[in-house]
Tab-separated table of N, CA and C in Angstrom:
chain	number	residue	atom	x	y	z
A	11	MET	N	-5.816	36.612	-45.705
A	11	MET	CA	-6.576	36.759	-44.298
A	11	MET	C	-6.403	35.687	-43.611
A	12	SER	N	-5.587	34.713	-44.095
A	12	SER	CA	-5.373	33.698	-43.283
A	12	SER	C	-4.159	33.804	-42.247
A	13	THR	N	-3.512	34.908	-42.490
A	13	THR	CA	-2.226	35.331	-41.527
A	13	THR	C	-2.687	36.266	-40.598
A	14	ALA	N	-3.956	36.807	-40.530
A	14	ALA	CA	-4.354	37.875	-39.687
A	14	ALA	C	-4.376	36.920	-38.437
A	15	SER	N	-3.959	37.903	-37.129
A	15	SER	CA	-3.740	36.991	-35.998
A	15	SER	C	-5.533	36.936	-34.984
A	16	GLY	N	-5.439	36.000	-34.417
A	16	GLY	CA	-6.745	35.880	-33.514
A	16	GLY	C	-6.732	37.313	-32.475
A	17	THR	N	-5.673	37.619	-32.187
A	17	THR	CA	-5.626	38.735	-31.202
A	17	THR	C	-6.189	40.382	-31.913
A	18	ALA	N	-5.594	40.211	-33.152
A	18	ALA	CA	-6.006	41.592	-33.937
A	18	ALA	C	-7.539	41.572	-34.144
A	19	PHE	N	-8.203	40.253	-34.155
A	19	PHE	CA	-9.550	40.279	-34.462
A	19	PHE	C	-10.436	40.252	-32.809
A	20	LEU	N	-9.492	39.876	-31.947
A	20	LEU	CA	-9.894	39.912	-30.619
A	20	LEU	C	-10.288	41.654	-30.384
A	21	LEU	N	-9.004	42.229	-30.316
A	21	LEU	CA	-8.980	43.818	-30.247
A	21	LEU	C	-10.358	44.664	-31.265
A	22	TRP	N	-10.585	43.839	-32.401
A	22	TRP	CA	-11.402	44.633	-33.309
A	22	TRP	C	-12.481	44.205	-32.594
A	23	SER	N	-12.790	43.144	-32.366
A	23	SER	CA	-14.410	42.754	-31.368
A	23	SER	C	-14.793	43.728	-30.317
A	24	ILE	N	-13.421	43.823	-29.487
A	24	ILE	CA	-13.694	44.455	-28.336
A	24	ILE	C	-13.886	46.295	-28.610
A	25	LEU	N	-13.271	46.719	-29.705
A	25	LEU	CA	-13.489	48.130	-30.001
A	25	LEU	C	-14.939	48.506	-30.457
A	26	SER	N	-15.133	47.616	-31.439
A	26	SER	CA	-16.643	47.681	-32.403
A	26	SER	C	-17.539	47.430	-31.140
A	27	VAL	N	-17.382	46.618	-30.531
A	27	VAL	CA	-18.427	46.463	-29.263
A	27	VAL	C	-18.520	47.632	-28.407
A	28	LEU	N	-17.173	48.376	-28.357
A	28	LEU	CA	-17.097	49.429	-27.360
A	28	LEU	C	-18.092	50.765	-28.171
A	29	PHE	N	-17.747	50.602	-29.413
A	29	PHE	CA	-18.096	51.807	-30.388
A	29	PHE	C	-19.729	51.816	-30.734
A	30	LEU	N	-20.433	50.742	-30.506
A	30	LEU	CA	-21.486	50.207	-30.785
A	30	LEU	C	-22.500	50.822	-29.402
A	31	VAL	N	-21.797	50.340	-28.228
A	31	VAL	CA	-22.457	50.906	-27.037
A	31	VAL	C	-22.284	52.607	-26.855
A	32	PHE	N	-21.129	53.108	-27.606
A	32	PHE	CA	-20.907	54.636	-27.314
A	32	PHE	C	-22.000	55.487	-28.207
A	33	LEU	N	-22.192	54.668	-29.584
A	33	LEU	CA	-23.092	55.093	-30.515
A	33	LEU	C	-24.654	55.299	-30.002
A	34	VAL	N	-25.299	54.146	-29.353
A	34	VAL	CA	-26.277	53.829	-28.673
A	34	VAL	C	-26.620	54.777	-27.414
A	35	HIS	N	-25.468	55.134	-26.880
A	35	HIS	CA	-25.734	55.868	-25.483
A	35	HIS	C	-25.444	57.268	-25.916
A	36	HIS	N	-24.809	57.603	-27.020
A	36	HIS	CA	-24.588	59.224	-27.523
A	36	HIS	C	-26.218	59.323	-28.040
A	37	LEU	N	-26.796	58.426	-28.833
A	37	LEU	CA	-28.138	59.040	-29.509
A	37	LEU	C	-29.265	59.263	-28.274
A	38	TRP	N	-28.932	58.205	-27.255
A	38	TRP	CA	-30.268	58.308	-26.407
A	38	TRP	C	-29.631	59.573	-25.659
A	39	CYS	N	-28.263	59.881	-25.283
A	39	CYS	CA	-28.097	61.039	-24.348
A	39	CYS	C	-28.582	62.366	-24.976
A	40	TYR	N	-28.544	62.392	-26.287
A	40	TYR	CA	-28.386	63.717	-27.325
A	40	TYR	C	-29.967	63.851	-27.110
A	41	ASP	N	-30.903	63.089	-27.661
A	41	ASP	CA	-32.472	63.476	-27.524
A	41	ASP	C	-33.130	62.281	-27.648
A	42	ARG	N	-32.608	61.232	-26.792
A	42	ARG	CA	-33.312	60.056	-26.899
A	42	ARG	C	-34.121	59.222	-27.745
A	43	PHE	N	-33.330	59.412	-28.825
A	43	PHE	CA	-33.419	58.395	-30.315
A	43	PHE	C	-34.387	59.497	-30.797
A	44	LYS	N	-34.917	60.607	-30.838
A	44	LYS	CA	-35.689	61.498	-31.471
A	44	LYS	C	-34.970	61.926	-32.521
A	45	CYS	N	-33.551	61.977	-32.833
A	45	CYS	CA	-33.045	62.434	-34.121
A	45	CYS	C	-33.153	61.269	-35.159
A	46	LEU	N	-33.691	60.240	-34.655
A	46	LEU	CA	-33.834	59.066	-35.576
A	46	LEU	C	-35.190	59.142	-36.490
A	47	ARG	N	-36.041	60.043	-36.295
A	47	ARG	CA	-37.250	60.356	-36.664
A	47	ARG	C	-37.034	60.729	-38.167
A	48	TRP	N	-37.657	60.379	-39.136
A	48	TRP	CA	-37.517	61.076	-40.477
A	48	TRP	C	-37.845	62.641	-40.497
A	49	SER	N	-38.805	62.656	-39.815
A	49	SER	CA	-39.289	64.120	-39.958
A	49	SER	C	-38.793	65.237	-38.521
A	50	ALA	N	-37.947	64.337	-37.615
A	50	ALA	CA	-37.089	65.474	-36.767
A	50	ALA	C	-36.312	66.553	-37.002
A	51	GLY	N	-35.930	67.437	-36.076
A	51	GLY	CA	-35.334	68.452	-36.329
A	51	GLY	C	-36.123	69.859	-36.811
A	52	ARG	N	-35.102	70.740	-36.644
A	52	ARG	CA	-35.789	71.788	-36.824
A	52	ARG	C	-35.357	72.395	-38.692
A	53	GLN	N	-34.408	71.672	-39.024
A	53	GLN	CA	-34.231	71.736	-40.445
A	53	GLN	C	-33.996	70.480	-41.003
A	54	PRO	N	-34.272	70.276	-42.530
A	54	PRO	CA	-34.371	68.971	-43.306
A	54	PRO	C	-33.397	68.052	-43.091
A	55	GLY	N	-31.945	67.846	-42.382
A	55	GLY	CA	-31.109	67.200	-42.218
A	55	GLY	C	-31.369	65.893	-42.304
A	56	ALA	N	-32.023	65.166	-43.693
A	56	ALA	CA	-32.327	63.980	-43.941
A	56	ALA	C	-30.478	63.366	-43.920
A	57	PHE	N	-29.977	64.094	-44.802
A	57	PHE	CA	-28.563	63.137	-44.828
A	57	PHE	C	-27.695	62.945	-43.776
A	58	LYS	N	-27.844	63.622	-42.201
A	58	LYS	CA	-27.644	63.417	-41.207
A	58	LYS	C	-28.137	62.175	-40.907
A	59	ARG	N	-29.461	62.130	-40.589
A	59	ARG	CA	-30.119	60.714	-40.554
A	59	ARG	C	-29.458	59.595	-41.399
A	60	VAL	N	-29.386	59.788	-42.472
A	60	VAL	CA	-29.284	58.779	-43.237
A	60	VAL	C	-27.947	58.212	-42.743
A	61	MET	N	-26.986	59.177	-42.554
A	61	MET	CA	-25.417	58.658	-42.153
A	61	MET	C	-25.467	58.033	-40.655
A	62	THR	N	-26.463	58.463	-39.705
A	62	THR	CA	-26.785	57.796	-38.551
A	62	THR	C	-27.424	56.485	-38.914
A	63	TYR	N	-28.173	56.239	-39.552
A	63	TYR	CA	-28.937	55.099	-39.973
A	63	TYR	C	-27.773	53.905	-40.502
A	64	SER	N	-26.970	54.438	-41.339
A	64	SER	CA	-25.756	53.844	-41.999
A	64	SER	C	-25.047	53.121	-40.831
A	65	TYR	N	-24.610	54.261	-39.959
A	65	TYR	CA	-23.848	53.599	-38.838
A	65	TYR	C	-24.273	52.947	-38.030
A	66	LEU	N	-25.842	52.974	-37.635
A	66	LEU	CA	-26.256	52.148	-36.608
A	66	LEU	C	-26.786	50.645	-37.392
A	67	ALA	N	-26.445	50.386	-38.579
A	67	ALA	CA	-26.452	49.287	-39.607
A	67	ALA	C	-25.120	48.628	-39.791
A	68	ALA	N	-24.210	49.589	-39.799
A	68	ALA	CA	-22.698	49.273	-40.249
A	68	ALA	C	-21.971	48.666	-38.702
A	69	VAL	N	-22.271	49.151	-37.977
A	69	VAL	CA	-21.607	49.225	-36.730
A	69	VAL	C	-21.765	47.366	-36.050
A	70	PRO	N	-23.149	47.219	-36.117
A	70	PRO	CA	-23.299	45.857	-35.818
A	70	PRO	C	-22.823	44.674	-36.432
A	71	LEU	N	-22.637	45.216	-37.693
A	71	LEU	CA	-22.239	44.140	-38.669
A	71	LEU	C	-20.782	44.080	-38.503
A	72	PHE	N	-20.149	45.039	-38.333
A	72	PHE	CA	-18.609	44.853	-38.088
A	72	PHE	C	-18.165	44.212	-37.118
A	73	ALA	N	-19.211	44.614	-35.630
A	73	ALA	CA	-19.181	43.708	-34.585
A	73	ALA	C	-19.303	41.867	-34.654
A	74	PHE	N	-20.156	41.991	-35.644
A	74	PHE	CA	-20.743	40.474	-36.114
A	74	PHE	C	-19.777	39.780	-36.452
A	75	TYR	N	-18.962	40.426	-37.667
A	75	TYR	CA	-17.767	39.911	-38.534
A	75	TYR	C	-16.444	39.758	-37.389
A	76	SER	N	-16.286	40.775	-36.722
A	76	SER	CA	-14.943	40.988	-35.669
A	76	SER	C	-15.312	39.459	-34.685
A	77	ILE	N	-16.379	39.379	-34.183
A	77	ILE	CA	-16.596	38.514	-33.069
A	77	ILE	C	-16.586	37.062	-33.751
A	78	GLY	N	-17.059	36.903	-34.813
A	78	GLY	CA	-17.344	35.490	-35.569
A	78	GLY	C	-15.901	35.219	-36.149
A	79	MET	N	-15.038	36.023	-36.714
A	79	MET	CA	-13.940	35.817	-36.947
A	79	MET	C	-12.829	35.577	-35.538
A	80	THR	N	-12.818	36.044	-34.563
A	80	THR	CA	-12.329	35.908	-33.482
A	80	THR	C	-12.429	34.498	-32.879
A	81	VAL	N	-13.673	34.135	-33.052
A	81	VAL	CA	-14.394	32.908	-32.419
A	81	VAL	C	-13.430	31.627	-33.544
A	82	ILE	N	-13.516	31.941	-34.686
A	82	ILE	CA	-12.776	31.058	-35.779
A	82	ILE	C	-11.373	30.765	-35.639
A	83	LYS	N	-10.796	32.153	-35.280
A	83	LYS	CA	-9.257	32.222	-35.245
A	83	LYS	C	-8.919	31.571	-33.958
A	84	TYR	N	-9.601	31.764	-32.999
A	84	TYR	CA	-9.182	30.894	-31.910
A	84	TYR	C	-9.473	29.589	-31.779
A	85	SER	N	-10.566	29.071	-32.149
A	85	SER	CA	-10.827	27.552	-32.412
A	85	SER	C	-10.026	26.859	-32.937
A	86	GLU	N	-9.429	27.480	-34.312
A	86	GLU	CA	-8.397	26.758	-35.176
A	86	GLU	C	-7.159	27.003	-34.799
A	87	GLY	N	-6.778	27.871	-34.102
A	87	GLY	CA	-5.420	27.750	-33.385
A	87	GLY	C	-4.264	28.264	-34.782
A	88	PHE	N	-3.102	27.756	-34.381
A	88	PHE	CA	-2.042	27.828	-35.179
A	88	PHE	C	-1.139	26.719	-35.816
A	89	ILE	N	-0.567	26.670	-36.726
A	89	ILE	CA	0.358	25.648	-37.139
A	89	ILE	C	1.786	26.114	-37.358
A	90	MET	N	2.594	25.110	-37.575
A	90	MET	CA	4.385	25.349	-37.370
A	90	MET	C	4.360	25.194	-38.945
A	91	THR	N	5.323	26.081	-39.393
A	91	THR	CA	5.566	25.949	-40.696
A	91	THR	C	6.944	25.289	-40.592
A	92	PRO	N	7.554	24.982	-42.008
A	92	PRO	CA	8.492	23.945	-41.843
A	92	PRO	C	9.884	24.558	-41.423
A	93	ASP	N	9.904	25.924	-41.405
A	93	ASP	CA	11.240	26.529	-40.817
A	93	ASP	C	10.955	26.914	-39.424
A	94	GLY	N	9.934	26.573	-38.726
A	94	GLY	CA	9.546	26.286	-37.301
A	94	GLY	C	9.026	27.531	-36.650
A	95	SER	N	8.585	28.468	-37.144
A	95	SER	CA	7.794	29.311	-37.022
A	95	SER	C	6.248	29.114	-37.050
A	96	PHE	N	5.487	29.806	-36.326
A	96	PHE	CA	3.998	29.810	-35.976
A	96	PHE	C	3.483	30.435	-36.752
A	97	ILE	N	2.115	30.366	-37.640
A	97	ILE	CA	1.105	30.944	-38.162
A	97	ILE	C	-0.303	30.682	-37.773
A	98	PRO	N	-1.025	31.460	-38.150
A	98	PRO	CA	-2.324	31.185	-37.863
A	98	PRO	C	-2.924	30.173	-38.951
A	99	MET	N	-3.472	29.382	-38.410
A	99	MET	CA	-4.089	28.004	-39.516
A	99	MET	C	-4.610	28.711	-40.843
A	100	PRO	N	-3.947	28.454	-41.981
A	100	PRO	CA	-4.859	28.602	-43.293
A	100	PRO	C	-6.299	28.541	-43.510
A	101	ILE	N	-7.044	29.315	-44.208
A	101	ILE	CA	-8.614	29.048	-44.293
A	101	ILE	C	-8.765	27.655	-45.025
A	102	ASP	N	-7.845	27.177	-45.763
A	102	ASP	CA	-8.023	25.749	-46.434
A	102	ASP	C	-7.895	24.650	-45.521
A	103	LEU	N	-7.337	24.792	-44.350
A	103	LEU	CA	-7.389	23.534	-43.568
A	103	LEU	C	-8.300	23.836	-42.397
A	104	TYR	N	-9.093	24.717	-42.295
A	104	TYR	CA	-9.781	24.790	-41.436
A	104	TYR	C	-11.085	23.618	-41.293
A	105	ARG	N	-11.373	23.555	-40.138
A	105	ARG	CA	-12.596	22.380	-40.167
A	105	ARG	C	-13.735	22.892	-40.756
A	106	GLU	N	-14.412	21.984	-41.322
A	106	GLU	CA	-15.366	22.222	-42.159
A	106	GLU	C	-16.809	23.209	-41.522
A	107	PRO	N	-17.026	22.952	-40.381
A	107	PRO	CA	-18.346	24.021	-39.609
A	107	PRO	C	-17.320	25.572	-39.586
A	108	ASN	N	-16.213	25.644	-39.142
A	108	ASN	CA	-15.502	27.099	-39.378
A	108	ASN	C	-15.498	27.376	-40.763
A	109	ARG	N	-14.858	26.578	-41.792
A	109	ARG	CA	-14.784	26.826	-43.353
A	109	ARG	C	-16.300	27.515	-43.924
A	110	SER	N	-17.392	26.891	-43.332
A	110	SER	CA	-18.451	27.190	-43.858
A	110	SER	C	-19.219	28.725	-43.406
A	111	TRP	N	-18.462	29.154	-42.163
A	111	TRP	CA	-18.700	30.449	-41.984
A	111	TRP	C	-17.913	31.631	-42.421
A	112	VAL	N	-16.940	31.511	-42.990
A	112	VAL	CA	-15.896	32.430	-43.583
A	112	VAL	C	-16.574	33.329	-44.866
A	113	LEU	N	-17.260	32.594	-45.581
A	113	LEU	CA	-17.778	33.423	-46.694
A	113	LEU	C	-18.850	34.115	-45.959
A	114	PRO	N	-19.926	33.553	-45.421
A	114	PRO	CA	-20.764	34.628	-44.798
A	114	PRO	C	-20.495	35.744	-44.077
A	115	LEU	N	-19.294	35.270	-43.520
A	115	LEU	CA	-18.758	36.677	-42.568
A	115	LEU	C	-18.240	37.795	-43.707
A	116	GLN	N	-17.458	36.997	-44.681
A	116	GLN	CA	-16.987	38.055	-45.710
A	116	GLN	C	-18.264	38.962	-46.284
A	117	PHE	N	-19.283	38.535	-46.624
A	117	PHE	CA	-20.349	39.020	-46.874
A	117	PHE	C	-20.839	39.972	-46.013
A	118	VAL	N	-20.826	39.895	-44.716
A	118	VAL	CA	-21.337	40.636	-43.690
A	118	VAL	C	-20.523	41.727	-43.688
A	119	PHE	N	-18.955	41.611	-43.645
A	119	PHE	CA	-17.970	42.671	-43.922
A	119	PHE	C	-18.165	43.704	-45.081
A	120	SER	N	-18.663	43.035	-46.276
A	120	SER	CA	-18.545	43.658	-47.347
A	120	SER	C	-19.733	44.718	-47.341
A	121	ILE	N	-20.952	44.220	-46.735
A	121	ILE	CA	-22.211	45.034	-46.488
A	121	ILE	C	-21.785	46.126	-45.630
A	122	ALA	N	-20.940	45.710	-44.451
A	122	ALA	CA	-20.861	46.885	-43.350
A	122	ALA	C	-19.855	47.892	-44.193
A	123	PHE	N	-18.797	47.409	-44.653
A	123	PHE	CA	-17.861	48.395	-45.388
A	123	PHE	C	-18.715	49.172	-46.149
A	124	ALA	N	-19.498	48.645	-47.205
A	124	ALA	CA	-20.373	49.383	-48.006
A	124	ALA	C	-21.302	50.637	-47.446
A	125	LEU	N	-21.784	50.287	-46.254
A	125	LEU	CA	-22.580	51.211	-45.441
A	125	LEU	C	-21.649	52.126	-44.769
A	126	GLU	N	-20.415	52.169	-44.525
A	126	GLU	CA	-19.511	53.077	-44.122
A	126	GLU	C	-19.496	54.077	-44.906
């Protein structure tokens, strides 16, 4: 994970926020969030509602993870390897405030991935 670039996390942040906005906008335009009611709909479609609830929970978690990792990656920067190439800073060399956020962000990612 330490070789993941800040640019990749920045792109992921932008896309996850855009998808979250699209999801909320789509649910609003579809029926103004009435589809989220457990007793809504002409037929029992509980599975669709459970999937919608899981997306509504997972997408903000993915956005939180990607934004957090973007901030960490850009604040830590890059290091030069002995052969002269630049790589993102390894996690072991992070400053303590940033290193303390890595594990909680990984848990957030795991929960979001489980909901997906």
